Amino acid sequence: MQYTRTSFATIATLFALAAPVATADAAPDGWTIVDLGSAHNIGSMALNDHSWVVMGNKILSPSASGYTTTELLSTAGTANNFSLRDINNANVVLGNDGSAGSWQAFVWQAGVRTSLPQRLDYTGHFQSQARGINDNGQVVGNTGDYAAIWSPNGTGGYNITTLGWYWSNNSVGSGEGVSINSAGAGLMATVYNQYRPGYTTGLGNGITILGDGL
């Protein structure tokens, strides 16, 4: 999907006020607002504990003068069919690049971009989309027709584990992973017949269905 709208974002951070806010249109007591500007193709925004922000194809990192902006581009050299999804506290950025026709999930850190391994879908095409990353560098999303988790292998690459397949069973993982915490517990959702959110303490075991969506 190509997003064409322009969006605006702000970041609010707590600080101790020395005096009460006097103007009616000022930020509420205890907050200050920083205008992050605009960006195209925003599918999601994310913020880590170091106040790094990802939105659209931009990475914004705090600096002495405000924020420094780094723009990432697709393999086609544009911001179309390209979006950054998440960032962890090691400043590892998660994104998806659809400029080649099929989506490719990737991670980016300090100028180095690494594509995540993929599986075939039922049409015989490789594709992947990432949704969330935790502080251990584990990523959840989907590849082929599977919910997936990618884990760093210690050599700069990633191992992939998939759960379920929606043509063969109605398991909680046969769709996509949408979020993962730092303990490695992932939130999954299926796309078979109905939308069924689920929670797992490890792909392939400990699955609890949260609701059947009916």
Tab-separated table of C-alpha atoms in Angstrom:
chain	number	residue	atom	x	y	z
A	1	MET	CA	0.000	0.000	0.000
A	2	GLN	CA	1.289	3.457	-0.896
A	3	TYR	CA	0.510	6.273	1.531
A	4	THR	CA	0.290	9.663	-0.104
A	5	ARG	CA	-0.850	11.890	2.709
A	6	THR	CA	1.375	14.283	4.609
A	7	SER	CA	1.223	13.932	8.375
A	8	PHE	CA	2.492	16.025	11.228
A	9	ALA	CA	3.825	14.774	14.527
A	10	THR	CA	4.768	16.144	17.897
A	11	ILE	CA	6.597	14.644	20.811
A	12	ALA	CA	5.692	15.518	24.363
A	13	THR	CA	8.184	15.055	27.175
A	14	LEU	CA	7.725	15.554	30.908
A	15	PHE	CA	9.800	18.134	32.717
A	16	ALA	CA	9.660	20.011	36.020
A	17	LEU	CA	8.107	23.445	35.610
A	18	ALA	CA	9.706	26.353	37.433
A	19	ALA	CA	6.549	28.430	37.075
A	20	PRO	CA	2.936	27.777	36.016
A	21	VAL	CA	1.985	28.146	32.361
A	22	ALA	CA	0.461	31.561	31.826
A	23	THR	CA	-1.005	31.390	28.302
A	24	ALA	CA	-4.293	29.697	27.538
A	25	ASP	CA	-2.979	27.871	24.460
A	26	ALA	CA	0.260	26.639	26.028
A	27	ALA	CA	1.000	22.992	26.782
A	28	PRO	CA	-0.482	21.529	29.994
A	29	ASP	CA	1.542	21.845	33.174
A	30	GLY	CA	4.430	19.362	33.237
A	31	TRP	CA	4.752	18.997	29.461
A	32	THR	CA	6.683	20.625	26.685
A	33	ILE	CA	5.832	20.094	23.014
A	34	VAL	CA	8.447	19.706	20.283
A	35	ASP	CA	7.282	20.033	16.661
A	36	LEU	CA	8.835	17.210	14.637
A	37	GLY	CA	7.672	18.576	11.297
A	38	SER	CA	5.973	16.664	8.499
A	39	ALA	CA	6.647	13.443	6.648
A	40	HIS	CA	5.131	11.553	3.722
A	41	ASN	CA	4.006	7.928	3.706
A	42	ILE	CA	3.460	7.618	7.454
A	43	GLY	CA	2.006	4.188	8.213
A	44	SER	CA	3.051	4.248	11.854
A	45	MET	CA	5.196	6.137	14.326
A	46	ALA	CA	7.315	4.854	17.212
A	47	LEU	CA	9.390	6.270	20.059
A	48	ASN	CA	12.077	4.631	22.200
A	49	ASP	CA	13.341	5.428	25.701
A	50	HIS	CA	16.113	7.638	24.290
A	51	SER	CA	13.495	9.815	22.525
A	52	TRP	CA	14.501	8.580	19.076
A	53	VAL	CA	11.495	8.694	16.756
A	54	VAL	CA	10.653	6.900	13.515
A	55	MET	CA	7.912	8.146	11.193
A	56	GLY	CA	7.408	7.616	7.504
A	57	ASN	CA	10.904	7.149	6.111
A	58	LYS	CA	12.555	9.380	8.747
A	59	ILE	CA	14.601	8.662	11.855
A	60	LEU	CA	14.793	11.590	14.265
A	61	SER	CA	17.467	11.527	16.961
A	62	PRO	CA	17.878	14.103	19.766
A	63	SER	CA	20.660	16.664	19.362
A	64	ALA	CA	21.820	19.827	21.106
A	65	SER	CA	19.736	21.930	18.714
A	66	GLY	CA	16.628	19.748	18.735
A	67	TYR	CA	16.445	16.724	16.443
A	68	THR	CA	18.702	15.395	13.698
A	69	THR	CA	16.852	13.767	10.812
A	70	THR	CA	18.056	10.746	8.855
A	71	GLU	CA	16.006	9.761	5.817
A	72	LEU	CA	16.004	6.196	4.557
A	73	LEU	CA	14.945	5.298	1.017
A	74	SER	CA	13.724	2.141	-0.666
A	75	THR	CA	15.864	0.021	-2.963
A	76	ALA	CA	14.293	2.055	-5.784
A	77	GLY	CA	15.653	5.244	-4.217
A	78	THR	CA	12.290	6.737	-3.179
A	79	ALA	CA	10.039	6.937	-0.118
A	80	ASN	CA	7.104	5.304	-1.938
A	81	ASN	CA	5.933	1.866	-0.768
A	82	PHE	CA	8.377	2.175	2.102
A	83	SER	CA	7.855	2.764	5.807
A	84	LEU	CA	9.603	2.510	9.146
A	85	ARG	CA	7.600	0.643	11.777
A	86	ASP	CA	9.384	0.528	15.107
A	87	ILE	CA	12.601	1.228	17.029
A	88	ASN	CA	14.072	-0.413	20.124
A	89	ASN	CA	16.275	0.991	22.875
A	90	ALA	CA	19.442	-0.079	21.035
A	91	ASN	CA	18.288	2.271	18.238
A	92	VAL	CA	17.647	-0.636	15.882
A	93	VAL	CA	15.021	0.522	13.385
A	94	LEU	CA	12.470	-1.811	11.824
A	95	GLY	CA	10.982	-1.207	8.379
A	96	ASN	CA	9.295	-2.596	5.277
A	97	ASP	CA	10.251	-2.006	1.652
A	98	GLY	CA	7.673	-2.791	-1.048
A	99	SER	CA	9.361	-1.014	-3.938
A	100	ALA	CA	10.349	-4.260	-5.693
A	101	GLY	CA	6.739	-5.466	-5.898
A	102	SER	CA	6.759	-7.797	-2.896
A	103	TRP	CA	7.321	-6.522	0.640
A	104	GLN	CA	10.679	-7.082	2.309
A	105	ALA	CA	11.127	-6.589	6.061
A	106	PHE	CA	14.467	-5.198	7.237
A	107	VAL	CA	16.342	-3.816	10.205
A	108	TRP	CA	18.632	-0.788	10.131
A	109	GLN	CA	21.235	0.344	12.640
A	110	ALA	CA	23.996	2.945	12.346
A	111	GLY	CA	23.831	2.999	8.557
A	112	VAL	CA	23.710	-0.775	8.052
A	113	ARG	CA	20.529	-2.295	6.591
A	114	THR	CA	19.854	-6.032	6.897
A	115	SER	CA	17.017	-7.809	5.068
A	116	LEU	CA	15.164	-10.411	7.119
A	117	PRO	CA	14.803	-13.943	5.686
A	118	GLN	CA	11.524	-14.779	3.978
A	119	ARG	CA	9.191	-17.681	3.231
A	120	LEU	CA	7.073	-18.373	0.162
A	121	ASP	CA	3.365	-17.533	0.236
A	122	TYR	CA	0.684	-19.730	-1.327
A	123	THR	CA	1.166	-18.011	-4.700
A	124	GLY	CA	4.855	-18.915	-4.748
A	125	HIS	CA	6.211	-15.439	-3.978
A	126	PHE	CA	8.615	-14.441	-1.237
A	127	GLN	CA	7.323	-11.615	0.941
A	128	SER	CA	7.576	-10.354	4.504
A	129	GLN	CA	6.345	-7.480	6.642
A	130	ALA	CA	7.647	-6.646	10.110
A	131	ARG	CA	5.524	-5.089	12.857
A	132	GLY	CA	7.473	-4.895	16.114
A	133	ILE	CA	10.940	-5.262	17.650
A	134	ASN	CA	11.989	-5.761	21.271
A	135	ASP	CA	15.134	-4.736	23.120
A	136	ASN	CA	16.753	-8.108	22.397
A	137	GLY	CA	16.450	-7.441	18.671
A	138	GLN	CA	13.681	-10.028	18.150
A	139	VAL	CA	11.235	-9.045	15.424
A	140	VAL	CA	7.653	-10.182	14.824
A	141	GLY	CA	5.555	-9.889	11.692
A	142	ASN	CA	4.579	-12.189	8.871
A	143	THR	CA	6.241	-13.904	5.947
A	144	GLY	CA	4.558	-15.979	3.272
A	145	ASP	CA	1.316	-17.049	4.946
A	146	TYR	CA	2.824	-17.307	8.409
A	147	ALA	CA	3.159	-15.340	11.587
A	148	ALA	CA	6.889	-15.124	12.193
A	149	ILE	CA	9.555	-14.233	14.687
A	150	TRP	CA	13.096	-13.324	13.625
A	151	SER	CA	15.890	-13.638	16.189
A	152	PRO	CA	19.481	-12.348	15.870
A	153	ASN	CA	21.882	-15.268	15.326
A	154	GLY	CA	24.961	-13.551	16.709
A	155	THR	CA	26.734	-13.286	13.350
A	156	GLY	CA	24.860	-10.319	11.918
A	157	GLY	CA	22.011	-12.374	10.464
A	158	TYR	CA	18.645	-13.600	11.683
A	159	ASN	CA	17.018	-16.977	12.276
A	160	ILE	CA	13.321	-17.280	11.440
A	161	THR	CA	10.595	-19.275	13.190
A	162	THR	CA	7.090	-19.439	11.732
A	163	LEU	CA	3.803	-20.488	13.299
A	164	GLY	CA	0.813	-21.942	11.532
A	165	TRP	CA	-0.417	-21.702	7.962
A	166	TYR	CA	-3.918	-20.536	7.264
A	167	TRP	CA	-4.635	-23.047	4.487
A	168	SER	CA	-3.886	-26.044	6.688
A	169	ASN	CA	-5.208	-25.084	10.115
A	170	ASN	CA	-6.855	-22.328	12.072
A	171	SER	CA	-4.043	-21.773	14.561
A	172	VAL	CA	-3.615	-18.522	16.435
A	173	GLY	CA	-0.406	-17.718	14.597
A	174	SER	CA	-1.553	-18.229	11.026
A	175	GLY	CA	-1.558	-14.556	10.136
A	176	GLU	CA	0.982	-12.193	11.619
A	177	GLY	CA	2.803	-11.179	14.747
A	178	VAL	CA	1.907	-7.640	15.730
A	179	SER	CA	3.946	-6.936	18.859
A	180	ILE	CA	6.652	-8.492	21.060
A	181	ASN	CA	7.916	-7.608	24.520
A	182	SER	CA	11.442	-7.890	25.889
A	183	ALA	CA	10.655	-11.259	27.492
A	184	GLY	CA	10.003	-12.657	24.011
A	185	ALA	CA	6.218	-12.949	24.443
A	186	GLY	CA	4.473	-12.129	21.195
A	187	LEU	CA	0.989	-10.920	20.313
A	188	MET	CA	-0.389	-12.724	17.255
A	189	ALA	CA	-3.479	-12.465	15.065
A	190	THR	CA	-4.939	-14.810	12.465
A	191	VAL	CA	-6.584	-13.961	9.177
A	192	TYR	CA	-8.415	-17.258	8.656
A	193	ASN	CA	-12.244	-16.890	8.632
A	194	GLN	CA	-12.163	-14.238	11.343
A	195	TYR	CA	-9.725	-12.009	13.150
A	196	ARG	CA	-8.617	-13.850	16.283
A	197	PRO	CA	-6.165	-12.117	18.608
A	198	GLY	CA	-3.906	-14.396	20.609
A	199	TYR	CA	-0.986	-14.343	22.987
A	200	THR	CA	1.959	-16.715	23.118
A	201	THR	CA	4.922	-17.041	25.447
A	202	GLY	CA	6.970	-18.525	22.629
A	203	LEU	CA	6.001	-19.370	19.074
A	204	GLY	CA	4.795	-22.939	18.890
A	205	ASN	CA	3.931	-23.366	22.573
A	206	GLY	CA	2.028	-21.740	25.384
A	207	ILE	CA	-0.659	-20.302	23.081
A	208	THR	CA	-3.707	-18.690	24.627
A	209	ILE	CA	-6.546	-17.526	22.380
A	210	LEU	CA	-7.869	-14.222	23.656
A	211	GLY	CA	-11.094	-14.194	21.625
A	212	ASP	CA	-12.590	-15.630	18.463
A	213	GLY	CA	-13.707	-12.337	16.930
A	214	LEU	CA	-17.274	-13.540	16.476
